[in-house]
Coordinates of C-alpha atoms in Angstrom, one line a residue:
X1 CA 124.8 84.2 115.5
X2 CA 128.2 83.7 113.8
X3 CA 129.0 87.4 113.9
X4 CA 127.9 87.7 117.6
X5 CA 129.9 84.6 118.5
X6 CA 133.0 86.2 117.0
X7 CA 132.4 89.3 119.1
X8 CA 131.9 87.1 122.2
X9 CA 135.2 85.2 121.6
X10 CA 137.0 88.5 121.0
X11 CA 135.6 90.0 124.2
X12 CA 136.5 87.0 126.3
X13 CA 140.0 86.8 124.9
X14 CA 140.5 90.5 125.4
X15 CA 139.5 90.3 129.0
X16 CA 141.8 87.3 129.5
X17 CA 144.8 89.1 128.0
X18 CA 144.0 92.1 130.2
X19 CA 143.9 89.9 133.3
X20 CA 147.2 88.2 132.5
X21 CA 148.8 91.3 131.2
X22 CA 148.5 95.0 132.1
X23 CA 146.0 94.4 134.9
X24 CA 147.7 91.5 136.7
X25 CA 149.4 93.8 139.2
X26 CA 146.2 95.8 140.0
X27 CA 143.6 95.1 142.7
X28 CA 141.4 93.0 142.9
X29 CA 143.6 90.7 140.8
X30 CA 146.4 91.0 143.4
X31 CA 144.0 89.6 146.0
X32 CA 143.1 86.5 144.1
X33 CA 145.9 84.4 145.6
X34 CA 144.7 85.1 149.1
X35 CA 141.2 84.1 148.1
X36 CA 142.4 80.7 146.8
X37 CA 144.6 80.2 149.9
X38 CA 141.6 81.0 152.2
X39 CA 139.5 78.3 150.4
X40 CA 142.4 75.8 150.8
X41 CA 142.7 76.5 154.5
X42 CA 138.9 76.1 155.0
X43 CA 138.8 72.5 153.6
X44 CA 137.1 69.8 155.6
X45 CA 136.1 66.3 154.6
X46 CA 132.4 67.2 154.4
X47 CA 133.0 70.3 152.3
X48 CA 135.4 68.4 150.0
X49 CA 132.7 65.8 149.4
X50 CA 130.1 68.4 148.7
X51 CA 132.4 70.3 146.4
X52 CA 133.2 67.1 144.4
X53 CA 129.4 66.7 143.8
X54 CA 129.0 70.3 142.8
X55 CA 132.0 70.2 140.5
X56 CA 130.7 67.0 138.8
X57 CA 127.6 69.0 137.8
X58 CA 129.8 71.0 135.4
X59 CA 132.0 68.1 134.3
X60 CA 132.1 67.5 130.5
X61 CA 130.6 64.0 130.5
X62 CA 127.8 65.2 132.9
X63 CA 127.0 68.2 130.8
X64 CA 127.0 66.2 127.5
X65 CA 124.7 63.5 129.0
X66 CA 122.3 66.0 130.5
X67 CA 122.2 68.1 127.3
X68 CA 121.4 65.0 125.2
X69 CA 118.8 63.8 127.7
X70 CA 117.1 67.2 127.9
X71 CA 117.0 67.6 124.1
X72 CA 115.6 64.1 123.6
X73 CA 113.0 64.8 126.3
X74 CA 112.0 68.1 124.6
X75 CA 111.5 66.3 121.3
X76 CA 109.9 63.0 122.4
X77 CA 107.8 63.8 125.5
X78 CA 105.5 66.8 124.5
X79 CA 102.6 66.2 122.2
X80 CA 104.2 68.7 119.8
X81 CA 108.0 68.3 119.6
X82 CA 109.9 71.3 120.9
X83 CA 112.5 71.4 118.2
X84 CA 113.3 75.1 118.7
X85 CA 113.8 74.7 122.4
X86 CA 116.0 71.6 121.9
X87 CA 118.1 73.3 119.3
X88 CA 118.4 76.3 121.6
X89 CA 119.8 74.2 124.5
X90 CA 122.2 72.2 122.3
X91 CA 123.5 75.2 120.5
X92 CA 124.0 77.2 123.6
X93 CA 126.1 74.5 125.2
X94 CA 128.0 73.8 122.0
X95 CA 128.7 77.5 121.3
X96 CA 130.0 78.0 124.9
X97 CA 132.4 75.1 124.4
X98 CA 133.7 76.4 121.1
X99 CA 134.4 79.8 122.5
X100 CA 136.0 78.2 125.6
X101 CA 138.5 76.3 123.4
X102 CA 139.4 79.6 121.5
X103 CA 139.9 81.3 124.9
X104 CA 142.2 78.6 126.3
X105 CA 144.2 78.6 123.0
X106 CA 144.7 82.4 123.1
X107 CA 145.1 83.0 126.8
X108 CA 147.8 81.2 128.8
X109 CA 147.1 81.5 132.6
X110 CA 148.6 79.2 135.2
X111 CA 146.3 77.6 137.8
X112 CA 146.4 78.8 141.4
X113 CA 149.5 78.0 143.5
X114 CA 147.6 75.9 146.0
X115 CA 147.1 72.1 146.4
X116 CA 144.6 71.1 143.8
X117 CA 142.0 68.4 144.5
X118 CA 141.4 67.4 140.9
X119 CA 143.6 66.5 137.9
X120 CA 143.3 68.9 135.0
X121 CA 143.9 68.9 131.2
X122 CA 146.8 71.1 130.0
X123 CA 144.4 74.0 129.3
X124 CA 144.5 77.5 130.6
X125 CA 143.0 78.3 134.0
X126 CA 141.0 81.1 132.3
X127 CA 138.1 80.6 131.8
X128 CA 136.5 78.0 134.0
X129 CA 135.2 75.5 131.5
X130 CA 133.1 73.7 134.2
X131 CA 131.4 77.0 135.2
X132 CA 130.8 78.1 131.6
X133 CA 129.3 74.7 130.6
X134 CA 127.1 74.7 133.7
X135 CA 125.9 78.2 133.0
X136 CA 124.9 77.3 129.4
X137 CA 123.2 74.1 130.4
X138 CA 121.4 74.9 133.6
X139 CA 120.8 78.5 132.6
X140 CA 119.3 77.3 129.4
X141 CA 117.0 74.9 131.3
X142 CA 116.0 77.8 133.6
X143 CA 115.0 79.8 130.5
X144 CA 112.9 76.9 129.2
X145 CA 111.4 76.4 132.7
X146 CA 110.3 80.1 132.8
X147 CA 108.7 79.8 129.3
X148 CA 107.0 76.4 129.7
X149 CA 106.1 75.8 133.3
X150 CA 103.0 77.3 135.0
X151 CA 102.1 77.9 138.6
X152 CA 104.0 78.8 141.7
X153 CA 106.9 76.4 141.1
X154 CA 107.9 78.1 137.9
X155 CA 110.2 80.7 139.4
X156 CA 111.4 78.3 142.1
X157 CA 112.6 75.8 139.6
X158 CA 114.3 78.5 137.5
X159 CA 116.1 79.9 140.6
X160 CA 117.3 76.4 141.6
X161 CA 118.7 75.8 138.1
X162 CA 120.4 79.2 138.0
X163 CA 122.0 78.4 141.4
X164 CA 123.8 75.3 140.0
X165 CA 126.5 77.3 138.0
X166 CA 127.2 79.4 141.0
X167 CA 127.7 76.3 143.1
X168 CA 129.9 74.8 140.4
X169 CA 132.0 77.9 140.3
X170 CA 132.3 78.0 144.1
X171 CA 133.4 74.3 144.1
X172 CA 136.1 75.0 141.5
X173 CA 137.5 77.7 143.7
X174 CA 137.4 75.5 146.8
X175 CA 139.2 72.7 144.9
X176 CA 142.0 75.0 143.9
X177 CA 141.3 74.7 140.2
X178 CA 140.7 78.3 139.2
X179 CA 141.1 82.0 140.2
X180 CA 138.0 84.0 141.0
X181 CA 138.2 85.9 137.7
X182 CA 138.4 82.5 135.9
X183 CA 135.1 81.5 137.4
X184 CA 133.6 85.0 136.6
X185 CA 134.8 84.6 133.1
X186 CA 133.0 81.2 132.8
X187 CA 129.8 82.7 134.0
X188 CA 130.0 85.5 131.5
X189 CA 131.0 83.2 128.6
X190 CA 128.0 80.9 129.3
X191 CA 125.6 83.8 129.8
X192 CA 126.7 85.4 126.5
X193 CA 126.1 82.0 124.7
X194 CA 122.6 81.8 126.1
X195 CA 121.9 85.4 125.1
X196 CA 123.1 85.0 121.5
X197 CA 121.4 81.7 120.8
X198 CA 118.2 82.6 122.7
X199 CA 117.9 85.8 120.7
X200 CA 118.2 83.9 117.5
X201 CA 115.9 81.0 118.3
X202 CA 113.5 82.0 121.1
X203 CA 113.0 85.8 121.2
X204 CA 109.6 86.8 119.9
X205 CA 109.0 83.4 118.3
X206 CA 111.4 84.0 115.4
X207 CA 113.3 81.2 113.7
X208 CA 116.3 81.2 111.5
X209 CA 115.2 79.5 108.3
X210 CA 115.4 81.5 105.0
X211 CA 112.6 84.0 104.5
X212 CA 109.5 83.0 102.5
X213 CA 109.5 84.0 98.8
X214 CA 107.4 87.0 97.9
X215 CA 103.9 86.1 96.6
X216 CA 103.5 86.1 92.9
X217 CA 102.2 89.3 91.4
X218 CA 98.4 89.4 91.5
X219 CA 98.2 86.7 94.1
X220 CA 95.0 86.8 96.1
X221 CA 95.3 88.8 99.3
X222 CA 91.8 88.1 100.7
X223 CA 91.2 85.1 102.9
X224 CA 88.5 82.5 102.5
X225 CA 87.6 79.6 104.6
X226 CA 87.0 79.3 108.3
X227 CA 90.5 80.2 109.6
X228 CA 92.4 83.3 108.5
X229 CA 96.0 83.9 109.6
X230 CA 97.0 87.5 109.4
X231 CA 100.8 87.6 109.4
X232 CA 103.5 90.2 109.2
X233 CA 106.0 88.8 106.7
X234 CA 108.9 90.7 108.0
X235 CA 108.9 88.7 111.3
X236 CA 107.4 85.4 110.1
X237 CA 109.4 83.3 107.7
X238 CA 108.5 80.1 105.8
X239 CA 109.5 77.7 108.7
X240 CA 107.4 79.8 111.1
X241 CA 104.4 79.7 108.8
X242 CA 104.6 75.9 108.5
X243 CA 104.9 75.5 112.2
X244 CA 101.7 77.5 112.7
X245 CA 100.0 75.4 110.0
X246 CA 100.9 72.2 111.8
X247 CA 99.5 73.5 115.1
X248 CA 96.3 74.7 113.5
X249 CA 95.8 71.3 111.7
X250 CA 96.6 69.5 115.0
X251 CA 93.6 71.4 116.6
X252 CA 91.3 70.6 113.7
X253 CA 91.6 73.9 111.7
X254 CA 92.1 72.5 108.2
X255 CA 93.4 74.5 105.3
X256 CA 94.1 77.8 107.1
X257 CA 94.5 80.8 104.7
X258 CA 97.6 82.9 105.3
X259 CA 97.2 86.6 104.4
X260 CA 100.3 88.9 104.6
X261 CA 100.2 92.5 105.8
X262 CA 101.8 95.2 103.8
X263 CA 103.5 98.5 104.6
X264 CA 100.3 100.4 103.6
X265 CA 98.0 98.1 105.4
X266 CA 99.4 96.6 108.6
X267 CA 96.5 94.2 109.2
X268 CA 93.2 96.1 109.4
X269 CA 92.2 95.5 105.8
X270 CA 93.2 91.9 105.8
X271 CA 91.2 91.3 109.0
X272 CA 88.2 93.1 107.6
X273 CA 88.4 90.9 104.5
X274 CA 88.5 87.8 106.6
X275 CA 85.4 88.9 108.4
X276 CA 83.6 89.5 105.1
X277 CA 84.6 86.1 103.8
X278 CA 83.1 84.3 106.8
X279 CA 86.2 83.4 108.9
X280 CA 85.3 81.8 112.2
X281 CA 88.8 82.3 113.7
X282 CA 91.4 85.1 113.1
X283 CA 95.0 84.3 114.0
X284 CA 97.2 87.4 114.2
X285 CA 100.9 86.7 113.9
X286 CA 102.9 89.9 114.4
X287 CA 103.8 92.6 116.9
X288 CA 101.7 95.1 118.8
X289 CA 101.2 97.2 115.6
X290 CA 99.7 94.2 113.7
X291 CA 97.5 93.3 116.7
X292 CA 96.3 96.9 117.0
X293 CA 95.3 97.0 113.3
X294 CA 93.4 93.7 113.6
X295 CA 91.8 94.7 116.8
X296 CA 90.5 97.8 115.2
X297 CA 88.6 95.7 112.7
X298 CA 87.4 93.1 115.3
X299 CA 86.3 95.6 118.0
X300 CA 82.8 94.9 119.1
X301 CA 82.5 91.8 116.9
X302 CA 82.0 88.4 118.5
X303 CA 84.7 86.7 116.5
X304 CA 87.6 85.1 118.4
X305 CA 91.2 86.2 117.8
X306 CA 94.2 84.1 118.6
X307 CA 97.4 86.1 119.2
X308 CA 100.8 84.8 118.0
X309 CA 103.5 87.3 119.2
X310 CA 106.2 87.7 116.6
X311 CA 107.3 91.3 117.1
X312 CA 109.8 93.1 119.4
X313 CA 107.5 94.4 122.1
X314 CA 104.5 92.0 122.3
X315 CA 103.2 93.9 125.3
X316 CA 99.7 92.4 125.3
X317 CA 101.0 88.8 124.8
X318 CA 103.4 89.2 127.7
X319 CA 100.7 90.6 130.0
X320 CA 98.2 87.9 129.0
X321 CA 100.7 85.1 129.9
X322 CA 101.1 83.8 126.4
X323 CA 104.4 82.0 125.5
X324 CA 106.6 84.2 123.3
X325 CA 107.5 81.3 121.0
X326 CA 105.0 81.5 118.0
X327 CA 103.9 77.8 117.8
X328 CA 103.7 77.5 121.6
X329 CA 101.6 80.7 121.8
X330 CA 99.1 79.4 119.2
X331 CA 98.9 76.0 120.8
X332 CA 98.2 77.6 124.2
X333 CA 95.5 79.8 122.8
X334 CA 93.8 77.0 120.9
X335 CA 93.7 74.9 124.1
X336 CA 92.3 77.8 126.0
X337 CA 88.9 79.5 126.1
X338 CA 87.3 82.6 124.6
X339 CA 87.6 85.7 126.9
X340 CA 86.6 89.3 126.4
X341 CA 89.3 91.9 127.0
X342 CA 89.1 95.6 126.9
X343 CA 90.3 98.0 124.3
X344 CA 91.2 101.7 124.6
X345 CA 89.7 104.1 122.1
X346 CA 91.7 107.3 121.4
X347 CA 91.5 110.4 119.2
X348 CA 93.1 113.8 119.1
X349 CA 94.3 116.6 116.9
X350 CA 95.9 115.0 113.9
X351 CA 94.8 111.5 115.2
X352 CA 91.7 109.9 113.8
X353 CA 89.6 107.8 116.2
X354 CA 91.2 104.4 116.6
X355 CA 91.8 101.7 119.2
X356 CA 94.8 100.4 121.1
X357 CA 95.2 97.1 122.9
X358 CA 98.0 97.6 125.4
X359 CA 99.2 101.2 126.0
X360 CA 99.2 104.7 124.6
X361 CA 101.1 107.7 125.8
X362 CA 102.6 111.1 125.2
X363 CA 106.0 112.6 126.1
X364 CA 109.0 110.5 127.1
X365 CA 107.7 107.1 126.2
X366 CA 106.6 108.3 122.7
X367 CA 110.0 109.9 122.1
X368 CA 111.6 106.7 123.2
X369 CA 109.5 104.7 120.7
X370 CA 110.3 107.1 117.9
X371 CA 114.0 106.9 118.5
X372 CA 114.0 103.1 118.9
X373 CA 111.8 102.5 115.8
X374 CA 114.1 104.7 113.8
X375 CA 116.9 102.1 114.1
X376 CA 115.4 98.8 112.7
X377 CA 118.8 97.2 112.6
X378 CA 119.4 97.7 116.3
X379 CA 115.8 96.4 117.1
X380 CA 116.5 93.3 115.0
X381 CA 119.8 92.7 116.7
X382 CA 119.1 93.6 120.3
X383 CA 115.3 93.3 120.7
X384 CA 113.6 95.0 123.6
X385 CA 117.0 96.3 125.1
X386 CA 116.9 98.8 122.2
X387 CA 114.1 100.6 124.1
X388 CA 116.3 100.8 127.2
X389 CA 119.1 102.5 125.3
X390 CA 116.6 104.8 123.6
X391 CA 115.0 105.9 126.9
X392 CA 118.4 106.8 128.3
X393 CA 119.0 109.1 125.4
X394 CA 115.6 110.8 125.9
X395 CA 115.8 111.4 129.7
X396 CA 116.4 115.1 129.1
X397 CA 113.1 115.6 127.3
X398 CA 111.4 118.7 128.9
X399 CA 108.4 118.6 131.0
X400 CA 105.2 120.3 130.0
X401 CA 102.0 121.4 131.6
X402 CA 98.9 119.3 131.1
X403 CA 95.2 119.6 132.1
X404 CA 93.6 116.2 132.8
X405 CA 89.8 115.7 133.1
X406 CA 88.8 112.2 134.3
X407 CA 85.3 110.9 134.0
X408 CA 83.8 114.4 133.8
X409 CA 85.4 115.5 137.1
X410 CA 87.0 119.0 137.4
X411 CA 90.3 119.2 135.5
X412 CA 93.5 118.4 137.3
X413 CA 96.5 120.6 136.5
X414 CA 99.9 118.8 136.3
X415 CA 103.4 119.1 134.9
X416 CA 104.7 115.9 133.3
X417 CA 107.5 114.4 131.3
X418 CA 105.2 111.6 130.3
X419 CA 101.6 110.5 130.6
X420 CA 100.9 106.8 129.9
X421 CA 97.5 105.2 129.6
X422 CA 97.4 101.4 129.9
X423 CA 95.0 98.5 129.5
X424 CA 97.9 96.3 130.8
X425 CA 100.7 97.1 133.2
X426 CA 104.0 95.5 132.3
X427 CA 106.5 96.5 129.6
X428 CA 109.6 94.9 128.2
X429 CA 112.1 93.5 130.6
X430 CA 109.4 92.6 133.1
X431 CA 109.0 96.1 134.4
X432 CA 105.5 96.9 135.7
X433 CA 104.6 100.6 135.2
X434 CA 100.9 100.2 136.0
X435 CA 100.4 97.6 138.7
X436 CA 96.7 98.1 139.0
X437 CA 96.0 97.6 135.2
X438 CA 93.9 94.6 134.2
X439 CA 92.9 93.9 130.6
X440 CA 89.3 93.0 131.6
X441 CA 88.4 95.3 134.4
X442 CA 86.4 97.8 132.3
X443 CA 88.9 100.6 133.2
X444 CA 92.1 102.2 132.0
X445 CA 95.0 103.2 134.2
X446 CA 97.1 106.3 134.0
X447 CA 100.7 107.0 135.0
X448 CA 101.9 110.6 135.3
X449 CA 105.7 110.8 135.4
X450 CA 107.1 114.1 136.7
X451 CA 110.5 113.6 138.5
X452 CA 112.5 116.7 139.3
X453 CA 116.3 116.5 139.6
X454 CA 118.3 113.5 140.6
X455 CA 116.3 112.9 143.8
X456 CA 113.1 112.9 141.9
X457 CA 114.4 110.4 139.3
X458 CA 115.7 108.1 142.0
X459 CA 112.4 108.2 143.8
X460 CA 110.6 107.5 140.5
X461 CA 112.8 104.6 139.7
X462 CA 112.5 103.2 143.2
X463 CA 108.7 103.4 142.9
X464 CA 108.5 101.8 139.5
X465 CA 111.1 99.0 140.1
X466 CA 110.2 98.2 143.7
X467 CA 110.1 94.3 144.0
X468 CA 106.7 92.9 144.9
X469 CA 105.0 96.2 144.4
X470 CA 101.2 95.9 144.9
X471 CA 98.6 97.9 143.0
X472 CA 98.3 101.3 144.7
X473 CA 95.0 102.9 145.3
X474 CA 94.5 105.9 143.0
X475 CA 95.8 109.0 144.6
X476 CA 95.7 112.7 143.9
X477 CA 98.4 115.1 145.1
X478 CA 96.6 118.4 145.2
X479 CA 95.7 120.6 142.3
X480 CA 99.3 120.9 141.2
X481 CA 100.4 117.3 141.8
X482 CA 104.0 117.3 143.0
X483 CA 104.8 113.6 143.2
X484 CA 107.4 112.1 140.8
X485 CA 105.0 109.2 140.0
X486 CA 101.2 109.4 140.2
X487 CA 98.7 106.6 139.5
X488 CA 95.0 107.2 138.5
X489 CA 92.2 105.1 136.9
X490 CA 89.4 106.2 134.7
X491 CA 86.8 105.2 132.0
X492 CA 87.2 108.4 130.0
X493 CA 90.0 111.0 130.1
X494 CA 90.7 114.3 128.3
X495 CA 94.3 115.6 128.0
X496 CA 95.2 119.1 127.0
X497 CA 99.0 119.7 126.8
X498 CA 100.6 123.2 126.9
X499 CA 102.8 122.2 123.9
X500 CA 102.7 119.6 121.2
X501 CA 104.2 116.3 122.4
X502 CA 105.2 113.1 120.6
X503 CA 102.6 110.4 120.9
X504 CA 102.4 106.6 120.5
X505 CA 99.9 103.8 120.3
X506 CA 101.0 100.3 121.3
X507 CA 104.6 101.3 120.6
X508 CA 104.0 102.9 117.2
X509 CA 104.7 106.6 117.0
X510 CA 101.9 108.8 115.7
X511 CA 101.6 112.5 114.9
X512 CA 102.6 115.0 117.6
X513 CA 99.8 117.0 119.1
X514 CA 98.3 118.8 122.1
X515 CA 94.9 117.1 122.6
X516 CA 93.9 113.5 123.4
X517 CA 90.6 111.9 124.4
X518 CA 90.8 108.3 125.7
X519 CA 88.1 106.0 126.8
X520 CA 87.8 102.3 127.6
X521 CA 85.8 99.8 125.4
X522 CA 84.8 97.2 128.0
X523 CA 85.1 93.7 126.6
X524 CA 85.4 95.0 123.0
X525 CA 87.7 92.2 121.8
X526 CA 87.2 88.4 122.1
X527 CA 90.4 86.5 122.4
X528 CA 91.4 82.8 122.8
X529 CA 93.6 82.7 125.9
X530 CA 95.1 79.9 128.0
X531 CA 92.7 78.7 130.7
X532 CA 93.2 80.4 134.0
X533 CA 94.7 78.3 136.8
X534 CA 92.6 77.7 139.8

């Protein structure tokens, strides 16, 4: 956080020096005075009153009072205190304020030459402190609303909260206190503070306490008792472990046994040991790879699994509606009910029969995973945006021919840059690649991506990112395909590629190859999941 905060301050100061220096005679900066004059000429008594109310929402006493009240509420009101969320909100607001002070010290910019409706401290006009503080506070509350609320009001509440900083910025322009770029700078400063603190405290359930000490040599690695917690030690530290223990004990699971995965055994052996030792609940704390290894051992066994997402992707957790904060996810699962979800079973040349829980693919997506996973430092720092950067570098991967046989029907002949098989539909960043995919429908869904040229890529992106996209009916485009994006569903599929392609299972690269056989295992895994809303 410290290093990123220094980068944030450097960026904001650099932009300020650019605005007040070399770029001050360039458009659109030369048009800012006219914007401020237009706001001044449009003033009316009603608008002035409304702008005063909006501006007050970003005033320092208001922001401090609301931050303290929100943090106290997060700690005192829920049954389990939300320390992580309260710390996130307090730190985001504080970090924004600290960077704002650095900016005003380093950048000297006069306020607009119009009649100003408010008094002001002798600070620089750049950036807007009201807008930055409002962005950190109300944007932080919007993030918490999206992660904690349920039902149709969730998005509406978050949107209303996100609108407050925009209204504050508009009010500061109306009242003659800032130039447009000052308001934009405040929005950027507050957003960067949220991103930095949120990445450290909320993303994937990680916390910032020191890592747990390595177990003593010869320590027992096999669980005993009724509750086994299979955890990946690289993404779960001592504080995270203790938080999970408190949640388990709160729900009556006494003396849970924590078993760490290793580089040689990412979770399958530990889960099998827990089954042999009579565990009645298996908690898996890790990313998609840890879950896949545990699911392999639990497939077809009527033993419930509670998923605690602690990795970078966490595709299954995101699609099942689990919170991404570790303790919250475990609490939600233990309050829920046991449900059966499907697994995919896959094998091929150089790939022994195994299961996957979320997605498997060959081509562009696998090459992207291979590139992203090769840079652990970037993954740790950026999280899922690492995959966005990786896919941009792999867009030139060549297409290849593929024969596809679905449910014993005659083979389809296609060319493709990627084939993706999914038990769920959404990936990182909220993008839905397989809108018809459901984890409990007894089927798997297939995406064939084959854009040609710029027009084809634009059509593919428009199809995949279309807002409100509904699940399409499975379609076939003749024997040779031809569509940039094609959706199909199946219970069993056989793929034969003309050339060896990179392949991946739940985000983990596996050996390249030319053959894949994939089939669904209906209801193969029993999971504790939040109760569905009526």
